[in-house]
Amino acid sequence: MSDKKPKSTGKSTTKNTNKKTASGKVIKPLRRTNTVKSGSKTSNTTSSKTGTNNRAGKLFGRLKNNDNQGAYTSVKNRKKVIFSKASGASSRGGFENDKNRFRTIWAIALVILGLLIARAYYLQVANAQFYQDKGNELITSVRTQKSYRGMITDRNDLPLAVSAPLATVSFSPHDYAREYYELNRVKIANPDSPQLQARMQKRLDNMDLTRLAAAANIPVAELEKAAAIDESIDVTDEEAVKAALPSGAGSHYLPLLNKVTPEIAQSVSSLDFPGVYEKNFFQRYYPQPQPNSQLLGFMGQNASDPEGGYEGRAGIERQYEKTLAGDDGKVLVLKDAKQNSLREIKQVEPEIAGQDVALTIDSRLQYLLYKELEKAGRLQQARWSTGMVVDVQTGEVLALSTWPSFNSNNLNEMTGENQRNRALLDVFEPGSVMKPFTVAAALDSGKYTANSLIDTNPGSIRVRGYTIRDHNNLGRINMATLLQKSSNVASTKIALSLPPDAITNMQKQFGFGAKTPLKFPGEGAGLVTTPKEKETARRATVSYGYGLQVTLAQVAQAYAALASGGVMHPLTLTKTDKALPSKRIMEHEQAMSIVKMLEAVTEPGGTAKAAAIDGYRVAGKTGTSRRINPDGGYYTDQYRNVFAGMAPASNPKLVGVVLIEDPRSQIYAGLTTAPVFHNVMKEALRLYNVPLDKPLKTE
């Protein structure tokens, strides 16, 4: 029994061997090797001798097959198979590959993180203000808060220009209809909320156009027609509502109240009515428009202002624009989706009210001057007339006006002609009013005295082919008679006896040929050209007021310098605590001697007897010159009349100058401008309580 081996030994071994799996990772199951079929017979001897070898062979065979399949193959010995499906175990997830993949993934992650940080820095730090401003634009806006424009007053603090607060109330039918349809839509969309429906209905009741029409005093039918509410449309249909909204002209702006006081506007704006808007602004108002229109100027719309603000366009309004206007404030306001302002958030920039400008003008004298200029202009059927009154001791302009004028409160009356301040802007050939400065040059030269005699026989003189004449033969005359009779011949002889620049230098010394210190917008400078030695005709004409250009303001300034004893006090239009520096341009005795000579002009035998004032000594000079013809030469039937005078002559306080352009009824200044001077100066002396310096006439 011991020699026999159990039958089960061989079978058991074979069975166990076939079921055993290889260690390690296997991609595909190992295929079985060819074995003896279940019914075959084997000898015990063969099994005994070769049992171990068979098991080794079987295992080797399996390993070989697996090697062909890719299992148990090292990276070094593994065959590279391209485009073939891998089978068996793989070492691609080894440490080296995992380490590279790990580094790559972290590098990518760090780059993405860096980009995110950079983007966040750009948005929240580097460009934070830009995006913050963009966000604020959606819910806020900066509203300009108009500053109060300063007043313009006269020397007695009476207002000449003020800013009155006004308001304009308008109605937007488009916004009203949109709100109406929206409230109805909310009612229909919330049938299960009776409280919400009640609130919507209450708001709809408050939108009754009858209330608005009664407050604005306009027909309710006009509002209903503009709103065009369609009760039949489906308010839940957005496209249908959009089509029903008012469009076209007047759909967004229908004026209810235009330029009314804030109190009147409050009666409508207090209704808190949908689609009603109020705009507040300041309206410039001129209490005394015609006499002051060219002096004060006017307001015009500023094209560079997005809100359509106004600024000074002429005169004092323009000259002192920065002082009067002040600085507008800015307020940050919260707005809703319809761009309506809800409330003010904060003051961005403070409002700085404009400062008042006090003029040296006396509104009483200004009105009187204008009425006299208008009266004379209409009587003489003149093109225009203008005049000035100046304080001799200070250079302050007390009155400055021009006719024809316009109503500054209604710019529709304004034209290119009536808006000009003729006394400051227009230049002209002055004529004989320049002869006192010719006498001044003669006295300053030392060749002449007040009593020097000049032979004017035979009443004319020939210069370079031109004949210069007087009205008649005056014979031998002194300086006083030269001025009294306005001798062209005597003036010519003085000019030709002096150096070529003597007359023009004296004229420049008195301020001719340069703008006055008034610095008025558009002011003319005039023109004084020194003639050459051989230009004898020009040397002659300059001496009696031809061949040069001046402004009436320059004439007033020069006569005020004579009246003050040869001291030039710069003209001024505004009151100031700091007086402008004065300068002496002529000896006191010489200046006062010329003033005394000018008294003869207003006395019997002079050219301006109509300028005389009872109780006062008056000195002055007339000037009648021909108007220049644009086609060349001078008109033979058109003249310009000027009178410049001062009173009282013993101690001059006031200087007045008057100009009438192209008078038709009379052509001499003694008959046209001298009466205007008389009427204005008489009242001015009374207003300022100037003492009499001459006995009153008695009947």
GROMACS .gro file of N, CA, C and O in nm, residues 451-532:
model
  328
  451ASN      N    1  -0.114  18.673  -2.436
  451ASN     CA    2  -0.142  18.800  -2.503
  451ASN      C    3  -0.075  18.812  -2.639
  451ASN      O    4  -0.083  18.920  -2.701
  452SER      N    5  -0.008  18.707  -2.686
  452SER     CA    6   0.057  18.713  -2.817
  452SER      C    7  -0.048  18.733  -2.926
  452SER      O    8  -0.157  18.674  -2.921
  453LEU      N    9  -0.013  18.817  -3.025
  453LEU     CA   10  -0.105  18.847  -3.136
  453LEU      C   11  -0.067  18.767  -3.261
  453LEU      O   12   0.052  18.752  -3.291
  454ILE      N   13  -0.169  18.717  -3.329
  454ILE     CA   14  -0.148  18.639  -3.452
  454ILE      C   15  -0.229  18.706  -3.562
  454ILE      O   16  -0.350  18.731  -3.547
  455ASP      N   17  -0.163  18.734  -3.674
  455ASP     CA   18  -0.228  18.802  -3.786
  455ASP      C   19  -0.298  18.698  -3.874
  455ASP      O   20  -0.234  18.610  -3.932
  456THR      N   21  -0.430  18.705  -3.882
  456THR     CA   22  -0.507  18.610  -3.962
  456THR      C   23  -0.553  18.669  -4.095
  456THR      O   24  -0.631  18.605  -4.167
  457ASN      N   25  -0.510  18.793  -4.125
  457ASN     CA   26  -0.547  18.855  -4.253
  457ASN      C   27  -0.499  18.768  -4.369
  457ASN      O   28  -0.390  18.710  -4.362
  458PRO      N   29  -0.574  18.754  -4.471
  458PRO     CA   30  -0.707  18.812  -4.501
  458PRO      C   31  -0.822  18.720  -4.465
  458PRO      O   32  -0.925  18.717  -4.534
  459GLY      N   33  -0.803  18.638  -4.361
  459GLY     CA   34  -0.907  18.542  -4.323
  459GLY      C   35  -0.888  18.406  -4.385
  459GLY      O   36  -0.974  18.318  -4.372
  460SER      N   37  -0.772  18.383  -4.451
  460SER     CA   38  -0.742  18.253  -4.512
  460SER      C   39  -0.591  18.240  -4.526
  460SER      O   40  -0.518  18.339  -4.518
  461ILE      N   41  -0.547  18.118  -4.549
  461ILE     CA   42  -0.405  18.093  -4.568
  461ILE      C   43  -0.391  17.977  -4.665
  461ILE      O   44  -0.470  17.881  -4.663
  462ARG      N   45  -0.290  17.982  -4.751
  462ARG     CA   46  -0.265  17.879  -4.853
  462ARG      C   47  -0.153  17.789  -4.805
  462ARG      O   48  -0.042  17.835  -4.774
  463VAL      N   49  -0.179  17.658  -4.799
  463VAL     CA   50  -0.079  17.562  -4.752
  463VAL      C   51  -0.076  17.444  -4.849
  463VAL      O   52  -0.176  17.369  -4.859
  464ARG      N   53   0.036  17.431  -4.923
  464ARG     CA   54   0.056  17.317  -5.012
  464ARG      C   55  -0.062  17.296  -5.108
  464ARG      O   56  -0.110  17.183  -5.125
  465GLY      N   57  -0.110  17.402  -5.165
  465GLY     CA   58  -0.218  17.391  -5.261
  465GLY      C   59  -0.356  17.388  -5.199
  465GLY      O   60  -0.456  17.380  -5.271
  466TYR      N   61  -0.365  17.388  -5.062
  466TYR     CA   62  -0.494  17.388  -4.994
  466TYR      C   63  -0.518  17.524  -4.932
  466TYR      O   64  -0.426  17.589  -4.880
  467THR      N   65  -0.640  17.569  -4.934
  467THR     CA   66  -0.678  17.696  -4.873
  467THR      C   67  -0.752  17.670  -4.743
  467THR      O   68  -0.854  17.600  -4.742
  468ILE      N   69  -0.699  17.726  -4.635
  468ILE     CA   70  -0.760  17.711  -4.503
  468ILE      C   71  -0.824  17.845  -4.468
  468ILE      O   72  -0.759  17.950  -4.472
  469ARG      N   73  -0.952  17.843  -4.430
  469ARG     CA   74  -1.027  17.967  -4.411
  469ARG      C   75  -1.088  17.974  -4.271
  469ARG      O   76  -1.116  17.871  -4.209
  470ASP      N   77  -1.112  18.098  -4.229
  470ASP     CA   78  -1.198  18.126  -4.114
  470ASP      C   79  -1.336  18.166  -4.167
  470ASP      O   80  -1.354  18.187  -4.288
  471HIS      N   81  -1.432  18.179  -4.075
  471HIS     CA   82  -1.566  18.220  -4.118
  471HIS      C   83  -1.564  18.363  -4.172
  471HIS      O   84  -1.644  18.397  -4.259
  472ASN      N   85  -1.476  18.444  -4.119
  472ASN     CA   86  -1.456  18.580  -4.169
  472ASN      C   87  -1.316  18.627  -4.129
  472ASN      O   88  -1.246  18.556  -4.056
  473ASN      N   89  -1.278  18.741  -4.177
  473ASN     CA   90  -1.144  18.794  -4.148
  473ASN      C   91  -1.143  18.851  -4.007
  473ASN      O   92  -1.209  18.952  -3.978
  474LEU      N   93  -1.066  18.786  -3.917
  474LEU     CA   94  -1.060  18.827  -3.778
  474LEU      C   95  -0.947  18.926  -3.751
  474LEU      O   96  -0.941  18.984  -3.641
  475GLY      N   97  -0.857  18.943  -3.849
  475GLY     CA   98  -0.745  19.036  -3.831
  475GLY      C   99  -0.643  18.981  -3.732
  475GLY      O  100  -0.619  18.862  -3.724
  476ARG      N  101  -0.584  19.073  -3.653
  476ARG     CA  102  -0.485  19.034  -3.552
  476ARG      C  103  -0.558  18.997  -3.423
  476ARG      O  104  -0.632  19.080  -3.367
  477ILE      N  105  -0.538  18.874  -3.380
  477ILE     CA  106  -0.611  18.824  -3.262
  477ILE      C  107  -0.515  18.762  -3.162
  477ILE      O  108  -0.405  18.716  -3.197
  478ASN      N  109  -0.558  18.756  -3.034
  478ASN     CA  110  -0.479  18.688  -2.930
  478ASN      C  111  -0.532  18.546  -2.912
  478ASN      O  112  -0.625  18.502  -2.982
  479MET      N  113  -0.476  18.476  -2.813
  479MET     CA  114  -0.512  18.335  -2.791
  479MET      C  115  -0.659  18.320  -2.750
  479MET      O  116  -0.727  18.227  -2.793
  480ALA      N  117  -0.708  18.412  -2.668
  480ALA     CA  118  -0.847  18.402  -2.623
  480ALA      C  119  -0.942  18.418  -2.740
  480ALA      O  120  -1.043  18.345  -2.751
  481THR      N  121  -0.912  18.511  -2.830
  481THR     CA  122  -0.998  18.530  -2.947
  481THR      C  123  -0.988  18.411  -3.041
  481THR      O  124  -1.087  18.373  -3.106
  482LEU      N  125  -0.869  18.352  -3.049
  482LEU     CA  126  -0.853  18.231  -3.132
  482LEU      C  127  -0.955  18.126  -3.089
  482LEU      O  128  -1.021  18.064  -3.173
  483LEU      N  129  -0.967  18.108  -2.956
  483LEU     CA  130  -1.059  18.006  -2.906
  483LEU      C  131  -1.204  18.054  -2.915
  483LEU      O  132  -1.294  17.975  -2.947
  484GLN      N  133  -1.226  18.181  -2.886
  484GLN     CA  134  -1.363  18.233  -2.890
  484GLN      C  135  -1.423  18.227  -3.029
  484GLN      O  136  -1.538  18.188  -3.048
  485LYS      N  137  -1.343  18.265  -3.130
  485LYS     CA  138  -1.391  18.269  -3.267
  485LYS      C  139  -1.357  18.142  -3.345
  485LYS      O  140  -1.398  18.127  -3.459
  486SER      N  141  -1.281  18.051  -3.279
  486SER     CA  142  -1.242  17.923  -3.340
  486SER      C  143  -1.169  17.944  -3.474
  486SER      O  144  -1.214  17.898  -3.580
  487SER      N  145  -1.058  18.016  -3.468
  487SER     CA  146  -0.984  18.052  -3.589
  487SER      C  147  -0.895  17.937  -3.637
  487SER      O  148  -0.803  17.894  -3.567
  488ASN      N  149  -0.922  17.888  -3.758
  488ASN     CA  150  -0.838  17.787  -3.821
  488ASN      C  151  -0.706  17.846  -3.869
  488ASN      O  152  -0.602  17.781  -3.864
  489VAL      N  153  -0.711  17.970  -3.917
  489VAL     CA  154  -0.591  18.034  -3.970
  489VAL      C  155  -0.489  18.056  -3.859
  489VAL      O  156  -0.369  18.027  -3.876
  490ALA      N  157  -0.534  18.105  -3.743
  490ALA     CA  158  -0.442  18.128  -3.631
  490ALA      C  159  -0.383  17.995  -3.583
  490ALA      O  160  -0.264  17.987  -3.551
  491SER      N  161  -0.465  17.891  -3.577
  491SER     CA  162  -0.414  17.760  -3.534
  491SER      C  163  -0.310  17.708  -3.632
  491SER      O  164  -0.207  17.652  -3.592
  492THR      N  165  -0.333  17.728  -3.761
  492THR     CA  166  -0.238  17.683  -3.862
  492THR      C  167  -0.105  17.756  -3.848
  492THR      O  168   0.003  17.694  -3.856
  493LYS      N  169  -0.108  17.887  -3.827
  493LYS     CA  170   0.015  17.963  -3.815
  493LYS      C  171   0.095  17.921  -3.691
  493LYS      O  172   0.218  17.916  -3.694
  494ILE      N  173   0.024  17.888  -3.582
  494ILE     CA  174   0.095  17.839  -3.462
  494ILE      C  175   0.163  17.706  -3.494
  494ILE      O  176   0.280  17.684  -3.461
  495ALA      N  177   0.091  17.615  -3.558
  495ALA     CA  178   0.146  17.482  -3.587
  495ALA      C  179   0.268  17.490  -3.677
  495ALA      O  180   0.367  17.419  -3.655
  496LEU      N  181   0.263  17.576  -3.780
  496LEU     CA  182   0.375  17.585  -3.874
  496LEU      C  183   0.495  17.656  -3.814
  496LEU      O  184   0.607  17.641  -3.864
  497SER      N  185   0.472  17.730  -3.705
  497SER     CA  186   0.584  17.798  -3.640
  497SER      C  187   0.654  17.711  -3.537
  497SER      O  188   0.760  17.748  -3.485
  498LEU      N  189   0.596  17.599  -3.505
  498LEU     CA  190   0.652  17.508  -3.405
  498LEU      C  191   0.712  17.386  -3.475
  498LEU      O  192   0.685  17.360  -3.593
  499PRO      N  193   0.793  17.306  -3.404
  499PRO     CA  194   0.846  17.182  -3.462
  499PRO      C  195   0.731  17.091  -3.506
  499PRO      O  196   0.619  17.098  -3.453
  500PRO      N  197   0.755  17.001  -3.603
  500PRO     CA  198   0.647  16.916  -3.656
  500PRO      C  199   0.576  16.831  -3.552
  500PRO      O  200   0.457  16.800  -3.568
  501ASP      N  201   0.647  16.794  -3.447
  501ASP     CA  202   0.586  16.706  -3.346
  501ASP      C  203   0.532  16.781  -3.225
  501ASP      O  204   0.483  16.719  -3.130
  502ALA      N  205   0.538  16.912  -3.225
  502ALA     CA  206   0.498  16.988  -3.107
  502ALA      C  207   0.349  16.971  -3.077
  502ALA      O  208   0.309  16.948  -2.961
  503ILE      N  209   0.264  16.983  -3.178
  503ILE     CA  210   0.118  16.973  -3.157
  503ILE      C  211   0.079  16.831  -3.118
  503ILE      O  212   0.005  16.809  -3.021
  504THR      N  213   0.127  16.733  -3.194
  504THR     CA  214   0.087  16.593  -3.166
  504THR      C  215   0.144  16.545  -3.033
  504THR      O  216   0.079  16.465  -2.964
  505ASN      N  217   0.262  16.591  -2.995
  505ASN     CA  218   0.317  16.552  -2.864
  505ASN      C  219   0.228  16.603  -2.751
  505ASN      O  220   0.205  16.533  -2.651
  506MET      N  221   0.180  16.726  -2.764
  506MET     CA  222   0.090  16.780  -2.662
  506MET      C  223  -0.042  16.703  -2.660
  506MET      O  224  -0.099  16.675  -2.552
  507GLN      N  225  -0.092  16.667  -2.775
  507GLN     CA  226  -0.217  16.589  -2.781
  507GLN      C  227  -0.199  16.453  -2.713
  507GLN      O  228  -0.286  16.409  -2.637
  508LYS      N  229  -0.087  16.388  -2.738
  508LYS     CA  230  -0.060  16.259  -2.674
  508LYS      C  231  -0.043  16.275  -2.524
  508LYS      O  232  -0.082  16.188  -2.446
  509GLN      N  233   0.015  16.388  -2.484
  509GLN     CA  234   0.036  16.414  -2.342
  509GLN      C  235  -0.098  16.422  -2.269
  509GLN      O  236  -0.109  16.386  -2.152
  510PHE      N  237  -0.199  16.471  -2.337
  510PHE     CA  238  -0.333  16.480  -2.277
  510PHE      C  239  -0.415  16.352  -2.295
  510PHE      O  240  -0.535  16.351  -2.266
  511GLY      N  241  -0.354  16.246  -2.345
  511GLY     CA  242  -0.420  16.115  -2.348
  511GLY      C  243  -0.479  16.075  -2.481
  511GLY      O  244  -0.538  15.966  -2.492
  512PHE      N  245  -0.463  16.158  -2.584
  512PHE     CA  246  -0.517  16.120  -2.715
  512PHE      C  247  -0.425  16.017  -2.780
  512PHE      O  248  -0.303  16.019  -2.762
  513GLY      N  249  -0.483  15.927  -2.857
  513GLY     CA  250  -0.406  15.823  -2.924
  513GLY      C  251  -0.384  15.700  -2.838
  513GLY      O  252  -0.314  15.606  -2.880
  514ALA      N  253  -0.443  15.694  -2.717
  514ALA     CA  254  -0.429  15.577  -2.629
  514ALA      C  255  -0.561  15.553  -2.556
  514ALA      O  256  -0.637  15.648  -2.529
  515LYS      N  257  -0.591  15.429  -2.524
  515LYS     CA  258  -0.714  15.398  -2.453
  515LYS      C  259  -0.711  15.462  -2.315
  515LYS      O  260  -0.606  15.476  -2.253
  516THR      N  261  -0.828  15.496  -2.266
  516THR     CA  262  -0.839  15.552  -2.131
  516THR      C  263  -0.824  15.440  -2.028
  516THR      O  264  -0.834  15.321  -2.062
  517PRO      N  265  -0.800  15.474  -1.901
  517PRO     CA  266  -0.789  15.371  -1.797
  517PRO      C  267  -0.920  15.298  -1.768
  517PRO      O  268  -0.922  15.209  -1.683
  518LEU      N  269  -1.029  15.334  -1.834
  518LEU     CA  270  -1.157  15.266  -1.809
  518LEU      C  271  -1.152  15.119  -1.845
  518LEU      O  272  -1.225  15.038  -1.789
  519LYS      N  273  -1.071  15.082  -1.945
  519LYS     CA  274  -1.058  14.943  -1.991
  519LYS      C  275  -1.193  14.883  -2.027
  519LYS      O  276  -1.222  14.767  -1.999
  520PHE      N  277  -1.275  14.963  -2.091
  520PHE     CA  278  -1.408  14.918  -2.130
  520PHE      C  279  -1.397  14.822  -2.247
  520PHE      O  280  -1.317  14.844  -2.339
  521PRO      N  281  -1.476  14.715  -2.248
  521PRO     CA  282  -1.468  14.617  -2.359
  521PRO      C  283  -1.492  14.683  -2.494
  521PRO      O  284  -1.594  14.748  -2.515
  522GLY      N  285  -1.397  14.667  -2.585
  522GLY     CA  286  -1.410  14.722  -2.719
  522GLY      C  287  -1.376  14.868  -2.731
  522GLY      O  288  -1.400  14.929  -2.837
  523GLU      N  289  -1.321  14.926  -2.627
  523GLU     CA  290  -1.292  15.071  -2.630
  523GLU      C  291  -1.191  15.104  -2.739
  523GLU      O  292  -1.094  15.031  -2.762
  524GLY      N  293  -1.215  15.217  -2.806
  524GLY     CA  294  -1.124  15.261  -2.911
  524GLY      C  295  -1.005  15.336  -2.856
  524GLY      O  296  -1.014  15.402  -2.751
  525ALA      N  297  -0.891  15.327  -2.926
  525ALA     CA  298  -0.769  15.397  -2.884
  525ALA      C  299  -0.748  15.526  -2.961
  525ALA      O  300  -0.671  15.613  -2.918
  526GLY      N  301  -0.815  15.539  -3.073
  526GLY     CA  302  -0.791  15.657  -3.155
  526GLY      C  303  -0.658  15.647  -3.229
  526GLY      O  304  -0.588  15.545  -3.223
  527LEU      N  305  -0.622  15.757  -3.297
  527LEU     CA  306  -0.498  15.757  -3.375
  527LEU      C  307  -0.445  15.900  -3.386
  527LEU      O  308  -0.515  15.990  -3.432
  528VAL      N  309  -0.323  15.917  -3.338
  528VAL     CA  310  -0.254  16.045  -3.350
  528VAL      C  311  -0.118  16.017  -3.414
  528VAL      O  312  -0.032  15.953  -3.353
  529THR      N  313  -0.101  16.063  -3.537
  529THR     CA  314   0.022  16.038  -3.613
  529THR      C  315   0.101  16.168  -3.626
  529THR      O  316   0.045  16.271  -3.667
  530THR      N  317   0.227  16.163  -3.590
  530THR     CA  318   0.312  16.283  -3.599
  530THR      C  319   0.350  16.308  -3.744
  530THR      O  320   0.409  16.221  -3.809
  531PRO      N  321   0.317  16.428  -3.797
  531PRO     CA  322   0.353  16.458  -3.937
  531PRO      C  323   0.502  16.487  -3.951
  531PRO      O  324   0.570  16.523  -3.854
  532LYS      N  325   0.553  16.467  -4.071
  532LYS     CA  326   0.693  16.495  -4.098
  532LYS      C  327   0.712  16.644  -4.127
  532LYS      O  328   0.616  16.719  -4.144
   0.00000   0.00000   0.00000
